Coordinates of C-alpha atoms in Angstrom, one line a residue:
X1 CA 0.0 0.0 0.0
X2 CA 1.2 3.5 -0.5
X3 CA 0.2 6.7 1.8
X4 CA 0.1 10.6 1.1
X5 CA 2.1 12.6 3.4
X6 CA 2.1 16.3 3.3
X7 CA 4.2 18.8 4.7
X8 CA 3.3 22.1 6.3
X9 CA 3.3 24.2 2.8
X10 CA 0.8 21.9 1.4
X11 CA 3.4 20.0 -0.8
X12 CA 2.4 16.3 -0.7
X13 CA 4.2 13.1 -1.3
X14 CA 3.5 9.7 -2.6
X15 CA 5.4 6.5 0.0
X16 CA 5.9 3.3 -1.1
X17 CA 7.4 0.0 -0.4
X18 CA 9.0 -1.4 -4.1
X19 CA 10.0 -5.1 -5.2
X20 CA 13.2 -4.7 -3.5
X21 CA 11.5 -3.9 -0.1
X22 CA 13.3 -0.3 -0.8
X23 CA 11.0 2.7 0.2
X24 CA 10.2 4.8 -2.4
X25 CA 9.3 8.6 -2.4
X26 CA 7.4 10.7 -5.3
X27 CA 7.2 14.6 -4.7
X28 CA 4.0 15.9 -6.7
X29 CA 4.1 19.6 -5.0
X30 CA 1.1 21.1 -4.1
X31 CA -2.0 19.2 -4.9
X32 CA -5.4 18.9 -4.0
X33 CA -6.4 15.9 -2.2
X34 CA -8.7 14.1 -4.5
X35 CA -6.2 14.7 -7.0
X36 CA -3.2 12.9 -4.7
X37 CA -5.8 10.1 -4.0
X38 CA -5.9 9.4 -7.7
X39 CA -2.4 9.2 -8.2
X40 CA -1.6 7.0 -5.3
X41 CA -3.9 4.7 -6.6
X42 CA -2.3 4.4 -9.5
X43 CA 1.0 3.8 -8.0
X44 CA -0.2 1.1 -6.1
X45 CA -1.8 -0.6 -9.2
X46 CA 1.6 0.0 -10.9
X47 CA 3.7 -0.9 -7.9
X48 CA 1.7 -4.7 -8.0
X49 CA 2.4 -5.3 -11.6
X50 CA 6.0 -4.1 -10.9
X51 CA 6.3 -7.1 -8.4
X52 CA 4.3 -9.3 -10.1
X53 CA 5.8 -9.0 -13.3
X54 CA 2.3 -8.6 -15.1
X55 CA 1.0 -6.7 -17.5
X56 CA -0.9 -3.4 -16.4
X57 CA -4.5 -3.4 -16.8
X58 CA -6.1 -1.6 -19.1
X59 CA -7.5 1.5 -17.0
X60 CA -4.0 1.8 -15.5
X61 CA -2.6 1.5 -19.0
X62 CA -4.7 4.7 -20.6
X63 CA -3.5 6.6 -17.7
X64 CA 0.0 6.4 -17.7
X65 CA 0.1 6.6 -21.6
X66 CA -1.3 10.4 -21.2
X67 CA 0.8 11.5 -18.1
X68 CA 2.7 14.6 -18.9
X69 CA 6.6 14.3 -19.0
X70 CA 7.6 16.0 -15.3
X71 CA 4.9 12.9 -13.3
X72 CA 6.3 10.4 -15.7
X73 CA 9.7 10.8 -15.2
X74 CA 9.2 10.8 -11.5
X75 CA 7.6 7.5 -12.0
X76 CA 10.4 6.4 -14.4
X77 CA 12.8 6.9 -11.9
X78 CA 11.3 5.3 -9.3
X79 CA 11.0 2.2 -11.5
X80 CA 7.5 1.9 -11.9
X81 CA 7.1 3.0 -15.7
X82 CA 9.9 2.4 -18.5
X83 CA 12.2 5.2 -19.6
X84 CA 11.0 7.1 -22.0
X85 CA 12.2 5.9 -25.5
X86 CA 13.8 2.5 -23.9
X87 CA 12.8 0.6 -26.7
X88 CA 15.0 2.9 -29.0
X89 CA 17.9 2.5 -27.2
X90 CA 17.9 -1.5 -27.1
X91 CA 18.4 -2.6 -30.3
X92 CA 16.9 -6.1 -31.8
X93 CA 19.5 -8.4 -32.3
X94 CA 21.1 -8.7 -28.5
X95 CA 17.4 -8.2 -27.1
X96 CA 16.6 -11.5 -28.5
X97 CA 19.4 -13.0 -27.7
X98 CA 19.6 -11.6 -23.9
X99 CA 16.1 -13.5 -23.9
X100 CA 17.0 -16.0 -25.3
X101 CA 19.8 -16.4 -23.0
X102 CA 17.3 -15.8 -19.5
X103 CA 15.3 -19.3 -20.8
X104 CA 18.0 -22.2 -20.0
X105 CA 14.5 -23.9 -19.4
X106 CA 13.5 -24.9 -23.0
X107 CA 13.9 -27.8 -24.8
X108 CA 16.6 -28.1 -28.0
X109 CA 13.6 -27.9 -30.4
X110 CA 12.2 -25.1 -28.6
X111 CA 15.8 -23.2 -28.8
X112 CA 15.9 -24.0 -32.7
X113 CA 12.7 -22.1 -33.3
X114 CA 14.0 -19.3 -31.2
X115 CA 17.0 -19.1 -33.7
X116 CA 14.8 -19.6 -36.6
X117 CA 12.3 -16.5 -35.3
X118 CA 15.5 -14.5 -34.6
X119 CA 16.8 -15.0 -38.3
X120 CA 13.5 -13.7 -39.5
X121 CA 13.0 -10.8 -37.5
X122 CA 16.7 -9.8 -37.9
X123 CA 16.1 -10.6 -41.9
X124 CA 13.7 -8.3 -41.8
X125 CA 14.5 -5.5 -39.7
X126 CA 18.0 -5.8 -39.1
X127 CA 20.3 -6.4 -36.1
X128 CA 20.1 -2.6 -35.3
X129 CA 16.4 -1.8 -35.3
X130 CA 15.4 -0.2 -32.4
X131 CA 12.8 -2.5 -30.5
X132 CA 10.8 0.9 -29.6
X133 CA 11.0 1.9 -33.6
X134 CA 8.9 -1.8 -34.3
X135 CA 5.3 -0.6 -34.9
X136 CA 2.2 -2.9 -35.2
X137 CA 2.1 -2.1 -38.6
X138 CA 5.7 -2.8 -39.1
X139 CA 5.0 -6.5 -37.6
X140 CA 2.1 -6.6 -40.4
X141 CA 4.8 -6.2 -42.9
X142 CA 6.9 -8.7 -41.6
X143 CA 4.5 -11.1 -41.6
X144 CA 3.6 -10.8 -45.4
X145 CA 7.6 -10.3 -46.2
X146 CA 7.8 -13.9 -44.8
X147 CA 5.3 -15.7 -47.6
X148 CA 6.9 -14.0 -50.1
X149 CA 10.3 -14.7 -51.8
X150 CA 12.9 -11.7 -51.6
X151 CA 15.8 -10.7 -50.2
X152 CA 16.7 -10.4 -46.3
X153 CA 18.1 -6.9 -45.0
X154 CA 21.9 -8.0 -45.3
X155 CA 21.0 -8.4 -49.1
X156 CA 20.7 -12.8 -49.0
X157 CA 18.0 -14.4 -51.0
X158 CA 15.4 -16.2 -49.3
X159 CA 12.5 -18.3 -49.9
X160 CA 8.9 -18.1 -49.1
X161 CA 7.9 -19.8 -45.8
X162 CA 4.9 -22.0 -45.4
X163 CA 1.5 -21.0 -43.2
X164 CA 2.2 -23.1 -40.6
X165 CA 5.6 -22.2 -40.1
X166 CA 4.9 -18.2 -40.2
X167 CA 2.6 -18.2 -37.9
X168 CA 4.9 -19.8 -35.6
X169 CA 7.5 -17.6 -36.1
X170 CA 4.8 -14.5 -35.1
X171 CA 3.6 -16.2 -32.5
X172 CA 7.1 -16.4 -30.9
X173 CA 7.7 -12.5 -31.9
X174 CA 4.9 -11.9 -30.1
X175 CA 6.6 -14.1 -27.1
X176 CA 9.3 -11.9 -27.3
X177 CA 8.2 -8.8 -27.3
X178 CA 5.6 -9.2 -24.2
X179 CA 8.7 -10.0 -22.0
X180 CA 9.7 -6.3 -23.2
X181 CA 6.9 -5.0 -22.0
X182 CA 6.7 -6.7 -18.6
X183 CA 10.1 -6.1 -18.6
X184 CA 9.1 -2.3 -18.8
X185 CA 10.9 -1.6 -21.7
X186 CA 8.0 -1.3 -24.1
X187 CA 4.8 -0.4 -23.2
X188 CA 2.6 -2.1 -26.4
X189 CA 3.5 -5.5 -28.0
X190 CA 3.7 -4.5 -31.7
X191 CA 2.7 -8.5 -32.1
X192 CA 0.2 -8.5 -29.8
X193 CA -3.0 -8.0 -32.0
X194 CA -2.2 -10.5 -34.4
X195 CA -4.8 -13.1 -35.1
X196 CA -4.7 -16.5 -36.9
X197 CA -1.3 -17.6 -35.0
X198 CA -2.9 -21.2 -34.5
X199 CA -1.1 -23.8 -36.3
X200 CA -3.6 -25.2 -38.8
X201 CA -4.2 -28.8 -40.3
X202 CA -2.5 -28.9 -43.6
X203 CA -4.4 -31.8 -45.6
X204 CA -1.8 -31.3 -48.7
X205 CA 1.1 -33.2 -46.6
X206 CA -1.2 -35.6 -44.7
X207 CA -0.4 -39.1 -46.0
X208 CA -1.3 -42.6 -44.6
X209 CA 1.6 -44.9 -45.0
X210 CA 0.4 -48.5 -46.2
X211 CA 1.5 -51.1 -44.0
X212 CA 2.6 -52.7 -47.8
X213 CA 5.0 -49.7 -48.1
X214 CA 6.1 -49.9 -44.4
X215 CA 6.9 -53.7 -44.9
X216 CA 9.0 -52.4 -48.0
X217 CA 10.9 -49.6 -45.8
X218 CA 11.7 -52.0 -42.9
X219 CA 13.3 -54.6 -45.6
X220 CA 15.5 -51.8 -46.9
X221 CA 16.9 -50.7 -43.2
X222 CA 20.6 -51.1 -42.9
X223 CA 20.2 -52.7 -39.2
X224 CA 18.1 -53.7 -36.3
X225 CA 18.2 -50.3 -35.3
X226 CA 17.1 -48.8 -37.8
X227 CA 14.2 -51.1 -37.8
X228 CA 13.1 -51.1 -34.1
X229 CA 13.1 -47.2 -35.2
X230 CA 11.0 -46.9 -37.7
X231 CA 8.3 -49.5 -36.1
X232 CA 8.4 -47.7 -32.9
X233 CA 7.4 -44.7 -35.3
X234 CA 5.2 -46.8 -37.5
X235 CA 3.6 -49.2 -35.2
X236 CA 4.3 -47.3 -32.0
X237 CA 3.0 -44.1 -32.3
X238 CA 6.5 -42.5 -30.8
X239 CA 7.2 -39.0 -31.2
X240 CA 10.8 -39.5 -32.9
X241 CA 13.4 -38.6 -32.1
X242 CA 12.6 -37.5 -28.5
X243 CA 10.7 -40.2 -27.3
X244 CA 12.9 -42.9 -29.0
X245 CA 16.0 -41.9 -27.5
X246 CA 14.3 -41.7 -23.8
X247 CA 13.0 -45.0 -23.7
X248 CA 14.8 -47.5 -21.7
X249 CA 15.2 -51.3 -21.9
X250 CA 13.9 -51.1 -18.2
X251 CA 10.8 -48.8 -18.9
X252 CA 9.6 -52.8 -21.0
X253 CA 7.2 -54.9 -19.5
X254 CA 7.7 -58.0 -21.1
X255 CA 5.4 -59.7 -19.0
X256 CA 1.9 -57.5 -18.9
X257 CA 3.2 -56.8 -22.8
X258 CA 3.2 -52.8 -22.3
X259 CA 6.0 -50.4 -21.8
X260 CA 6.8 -46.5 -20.9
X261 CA 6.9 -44.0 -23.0
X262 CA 8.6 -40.6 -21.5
X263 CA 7.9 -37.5 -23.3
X264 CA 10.0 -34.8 -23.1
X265 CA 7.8 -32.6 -25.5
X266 CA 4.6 -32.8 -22.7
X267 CA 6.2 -33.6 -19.7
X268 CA 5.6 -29.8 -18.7
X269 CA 1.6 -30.7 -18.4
X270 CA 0.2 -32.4 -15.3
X271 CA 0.1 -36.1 -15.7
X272 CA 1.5 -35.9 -19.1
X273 CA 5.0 -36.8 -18.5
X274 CA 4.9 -40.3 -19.3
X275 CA 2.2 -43.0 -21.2
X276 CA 1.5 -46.6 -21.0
X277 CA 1.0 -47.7 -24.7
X278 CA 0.7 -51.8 -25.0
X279 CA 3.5 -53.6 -26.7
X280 CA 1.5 -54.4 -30.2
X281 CA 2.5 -57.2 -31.9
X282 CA 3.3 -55.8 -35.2
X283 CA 6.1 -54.0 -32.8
X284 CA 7.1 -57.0 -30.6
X285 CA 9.2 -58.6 -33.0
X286 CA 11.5 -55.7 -33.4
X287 CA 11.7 -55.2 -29.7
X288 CA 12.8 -58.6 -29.4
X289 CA 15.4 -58.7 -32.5
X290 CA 17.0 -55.4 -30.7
X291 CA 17.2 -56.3 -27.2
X292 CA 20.5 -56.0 -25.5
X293 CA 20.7 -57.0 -22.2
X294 CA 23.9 -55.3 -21.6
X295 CA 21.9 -51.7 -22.6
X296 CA 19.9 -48.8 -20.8
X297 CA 19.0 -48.1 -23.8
X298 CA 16.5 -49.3 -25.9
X299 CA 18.0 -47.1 -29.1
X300 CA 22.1 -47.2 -28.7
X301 CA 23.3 -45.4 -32.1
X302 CA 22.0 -42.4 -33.8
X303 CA 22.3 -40.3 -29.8
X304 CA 24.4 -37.7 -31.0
X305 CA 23.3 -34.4 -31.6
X306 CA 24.0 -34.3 -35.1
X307 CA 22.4 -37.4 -36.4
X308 CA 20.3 -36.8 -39.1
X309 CA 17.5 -39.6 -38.8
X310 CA 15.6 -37.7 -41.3
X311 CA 18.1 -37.8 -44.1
X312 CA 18.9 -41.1 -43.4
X313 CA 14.8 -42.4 -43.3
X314 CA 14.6 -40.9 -46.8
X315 CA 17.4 -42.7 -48.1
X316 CA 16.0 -46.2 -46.7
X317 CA 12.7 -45.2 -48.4
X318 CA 14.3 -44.6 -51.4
X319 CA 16.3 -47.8 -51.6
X320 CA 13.3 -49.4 -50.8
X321 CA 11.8 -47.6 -53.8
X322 CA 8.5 -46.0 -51.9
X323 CA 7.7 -43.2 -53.0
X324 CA 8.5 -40.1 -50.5
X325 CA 5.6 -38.7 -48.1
X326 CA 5.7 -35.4 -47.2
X327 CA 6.3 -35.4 -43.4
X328 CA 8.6 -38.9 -43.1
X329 CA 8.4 -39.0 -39.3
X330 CA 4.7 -37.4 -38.5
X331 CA 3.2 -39.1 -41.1
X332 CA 4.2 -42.1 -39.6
X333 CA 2.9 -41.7 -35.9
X334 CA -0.2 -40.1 -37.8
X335 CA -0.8 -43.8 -39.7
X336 CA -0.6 -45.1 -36.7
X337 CA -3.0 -42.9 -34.7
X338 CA -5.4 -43.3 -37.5
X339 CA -5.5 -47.2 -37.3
X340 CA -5.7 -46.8 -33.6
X341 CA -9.0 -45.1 -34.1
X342 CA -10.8 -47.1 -36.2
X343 CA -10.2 -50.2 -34.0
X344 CA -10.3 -48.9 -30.7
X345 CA -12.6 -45.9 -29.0
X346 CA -11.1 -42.5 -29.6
X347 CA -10.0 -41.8 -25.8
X348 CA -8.0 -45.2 -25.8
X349 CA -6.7 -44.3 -29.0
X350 CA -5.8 -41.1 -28.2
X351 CA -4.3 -41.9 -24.3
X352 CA -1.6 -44.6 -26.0
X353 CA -0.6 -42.0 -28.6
X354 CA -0.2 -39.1 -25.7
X355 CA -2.4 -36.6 -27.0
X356 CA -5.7 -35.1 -26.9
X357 CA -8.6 -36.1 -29.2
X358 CA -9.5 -32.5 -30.5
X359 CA -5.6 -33.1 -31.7
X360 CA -5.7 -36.1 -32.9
X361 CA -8.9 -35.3 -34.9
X362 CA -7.1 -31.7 -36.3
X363 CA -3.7 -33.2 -36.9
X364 CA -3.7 -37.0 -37.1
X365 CA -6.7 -38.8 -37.8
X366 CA -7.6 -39.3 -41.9
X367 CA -9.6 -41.2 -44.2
X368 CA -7.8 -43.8 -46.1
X369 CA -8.3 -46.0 -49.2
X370 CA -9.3 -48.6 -47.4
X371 CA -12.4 -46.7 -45.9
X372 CA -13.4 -46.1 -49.0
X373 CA -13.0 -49.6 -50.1
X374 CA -14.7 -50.9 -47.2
X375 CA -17.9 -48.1 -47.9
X376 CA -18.1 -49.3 -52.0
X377 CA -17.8 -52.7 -51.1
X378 CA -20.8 -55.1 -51.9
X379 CA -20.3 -56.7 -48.1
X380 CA -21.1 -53.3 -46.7
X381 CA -23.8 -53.1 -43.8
X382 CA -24.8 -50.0 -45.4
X383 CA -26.2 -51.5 -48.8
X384 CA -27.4 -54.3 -47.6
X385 CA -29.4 -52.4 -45.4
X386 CA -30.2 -49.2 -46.3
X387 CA -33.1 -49.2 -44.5
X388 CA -32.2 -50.1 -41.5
X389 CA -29.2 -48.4 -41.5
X390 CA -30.1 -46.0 -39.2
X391 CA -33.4 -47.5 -37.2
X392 CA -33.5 -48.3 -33.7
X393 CA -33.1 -52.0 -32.5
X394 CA -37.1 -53.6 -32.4
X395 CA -38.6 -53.3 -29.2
X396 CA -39.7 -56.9 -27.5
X397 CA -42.5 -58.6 -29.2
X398 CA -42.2 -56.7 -32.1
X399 CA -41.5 -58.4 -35.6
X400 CA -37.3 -57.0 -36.8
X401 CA -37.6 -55.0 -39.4
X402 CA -36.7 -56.5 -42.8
X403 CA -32.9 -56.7 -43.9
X404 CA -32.9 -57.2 -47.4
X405 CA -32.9 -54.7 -50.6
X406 CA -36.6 -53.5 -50.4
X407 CA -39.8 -52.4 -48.6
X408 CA -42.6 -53.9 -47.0
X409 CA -46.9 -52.7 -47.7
X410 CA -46.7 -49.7 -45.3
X411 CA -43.4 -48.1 -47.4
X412 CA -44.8 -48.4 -51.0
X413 CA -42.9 -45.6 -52.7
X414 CA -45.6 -43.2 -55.0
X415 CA -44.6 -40.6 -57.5
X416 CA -47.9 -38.5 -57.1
X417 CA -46.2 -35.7 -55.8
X418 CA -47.5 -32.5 -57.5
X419 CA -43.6 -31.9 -58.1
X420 CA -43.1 -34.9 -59.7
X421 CA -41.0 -36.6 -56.7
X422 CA -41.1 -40.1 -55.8
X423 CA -41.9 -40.3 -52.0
X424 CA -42.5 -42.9 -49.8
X425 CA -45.8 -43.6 -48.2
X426 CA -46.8 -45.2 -45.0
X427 CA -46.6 -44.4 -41.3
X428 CA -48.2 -40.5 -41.5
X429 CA -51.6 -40.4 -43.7
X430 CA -51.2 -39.0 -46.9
X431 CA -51.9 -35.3 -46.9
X432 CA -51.5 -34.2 -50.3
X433 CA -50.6 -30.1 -50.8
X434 CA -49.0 -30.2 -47.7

């Protein structure tokens, strides 16, 4: 809390206790009352996000953005408000990277996209744009530069970027930016307005992997390795590589026939570090071919940070002359999470494969050529029984309806519609005009 003290000329003053526990004085001279009641109010509001590291609130916000330079300085100094022009003094480059250097928390994967949103940004804008000097509109720009092919600021060429990926890359701006405004050195986000950062379902690279053409790619694998991973992919459902290269020989229960999947990519979510997902037998036999007592390990080589499993898969695929899906790895777990569904219910389906079923349903889940087949088929339930398709079951003591190709008295079909349109007849009285 803050007080109002005055002296005996009338000047009054604003007390406060900061982050640091330091007290903290503001001189605003003579003043009426109600006036110095406002004030402190908003100190206290400003002093709480201070501590809290949070954003001000939108009341708070119009106020300080129309103080006058002498109550804003004061305000400044104390540390409640940024310096005026702070953003133009930090420049982009080594903002980003003094960021990027406070979160030793992320994953690798997470740090790569940090890099990748950096090169963008500084592509753009260049290392010396002021961070104050980036305007909404400015960010607009950006965003459109990115889909199109052109040159970065240091003169390089550079392609187009897909969807997906730019609205990634805004949507990390947009991370870095509000830690320059809690961090007081902004006070907008230039990225913060910008809609439609979502990443999307992109149909075009969806693509169900046979288990023909899987058969074919594990024949063409140099080693056991190399088969256990692309099953555990295939026929696992593993995130790859992080969840391959966590699991251990120990986390396999050989004799209830399921085993542990760690997952560093959700293990920040409650209850979502790890997964029991059965050991399925189209799996089992490369489990078994691999197994090394003498390991922790369940995968041995490829644990450096450089290998390139993706380069490698689409060599094997192209010995094994398959022709190349789109996303090697997530196509694979997607196959797999699509099978899953159509055999099991969707929760159970979606539990083994560690994520959600609005996910799974957006991202994973697809119809394939064998629905369709299944649909056309003469065998289908749906011709034989068109009727019945979509009837309740008979109640007792009632006769079943009929299951073949046809219908009985009550359903005769009649074309003396005044429009011409055969309609079936039975069950309502016939109310012609209707």
């Amino acid at each position: 809390m803050a007080s109002i003290s005055s002296d005996k000329n009338g000047n009054r003053t604003i007390q406060f206790v900061a982050g640091d526990r330091k007290r903290r004085s503001i001189r605003l001279g003579k003043l009426p009352k109600k006036s110095a009641e406002t004030i402190k109010s908003k100190i206290e509001a400003l002093n709480a996000a201070a501590i809290a590291q949070t954003s001000w609130d939108a009341e708070t916000a119009a106020w300080v953005g129309k103080l006058e330079s002498l109550l804003y300085d004061k305000l400044a100094t104390a540390g409640l408000v940024p310096l005026r022009n702070a953003g133009k003094r930090i420049t982009l480059a080594p903002f980003i990277d003094d960021y990027v250097a406070s979160r030793s928390d992320v994953k690798p994967g997470t740090a790569l996209v940090y890099a990748q949103t950096k090169a963008a940004l500084v592509g753009y804008f260049g290392q010396s744009k002021a961070i104050g000097d980036i305007t909404a509109a400015d960010g607009d720009d950006w965003r459109r530069w990115m889909a199109t092919k052109g040159k970065r600021a240091d003169g390089s060429v550079r392609k187009p970027l897909g969807p997906n990926t730019i609205r990634k890359r805004c949507s990390v701006a947009r991370q870095f930016f509000r830690s320059a405004v809690r961090r007081r050195l902004l006070e907008a986000n230039p990225f913060g307005d910008m809609k439609g950062l979502g990443i999307k379902a992109n149909r075009d690279r969806q693509h169900f992997v046979t288990r023909e053409d899987a058969a074919k790619v594990i024949e063409a694998c140099p080693n056991a390795q190399w088969r256990l991973l692309f099953a555990l992919s295939r026929f696992g459902g593993l995130r790859c590589p992080s969840e391959h290269l966590a699991l251990k020989w120990a986390d396999i229960d050989w004799a209830t026939n399921r085993f542990t999947v760690r997952s560093p990519k959700t293990e920040h979510h409650e209850d979502k570090a790890e997964r029991i997902v059965p050991i399925f037998p189209e799996l089992k036999r490369y489990l078994i071919d691999a197994f090394d007592p003498e390991a922790v390990y369940v995968i041995t080589q490829y644990r450096v940070a450089n290998s390139n499993l993706r380069t490698e898969l689409q060599r094997i695929i192209e010995r094994a002359e398959v022709r190349l899906w789109p996303k090697l790895f997530q196509n694979l777990r997607a196959s797999r999470a699509t099978e899953l569904a159509a055999e099991y219910p969707a929760h159970v389906a979606a539990e083994w494969l560690g994520h959600s079923t609005l996910i799974a349903e957006k991202h994973y889940w697809q119809s394939t050529e064998a629905d369709f087949d299944k649909a056309s088929s003469p065998q289908s339930d749906a011709l034989q029984n068109p009727v019945q398709s979509s009837a309740v079951s008979p109640s007792k003591g009632q006769d079943p309806v009929t299951t073949s190709v046809g219908f009985s008295e009550e359903t005769q079909l009649s074309s003396d519609s005044d429009d011409g349109v055969v309609v079936r007849l039975g069950f309502e009285p016939r109310t012609k005009g209707l």
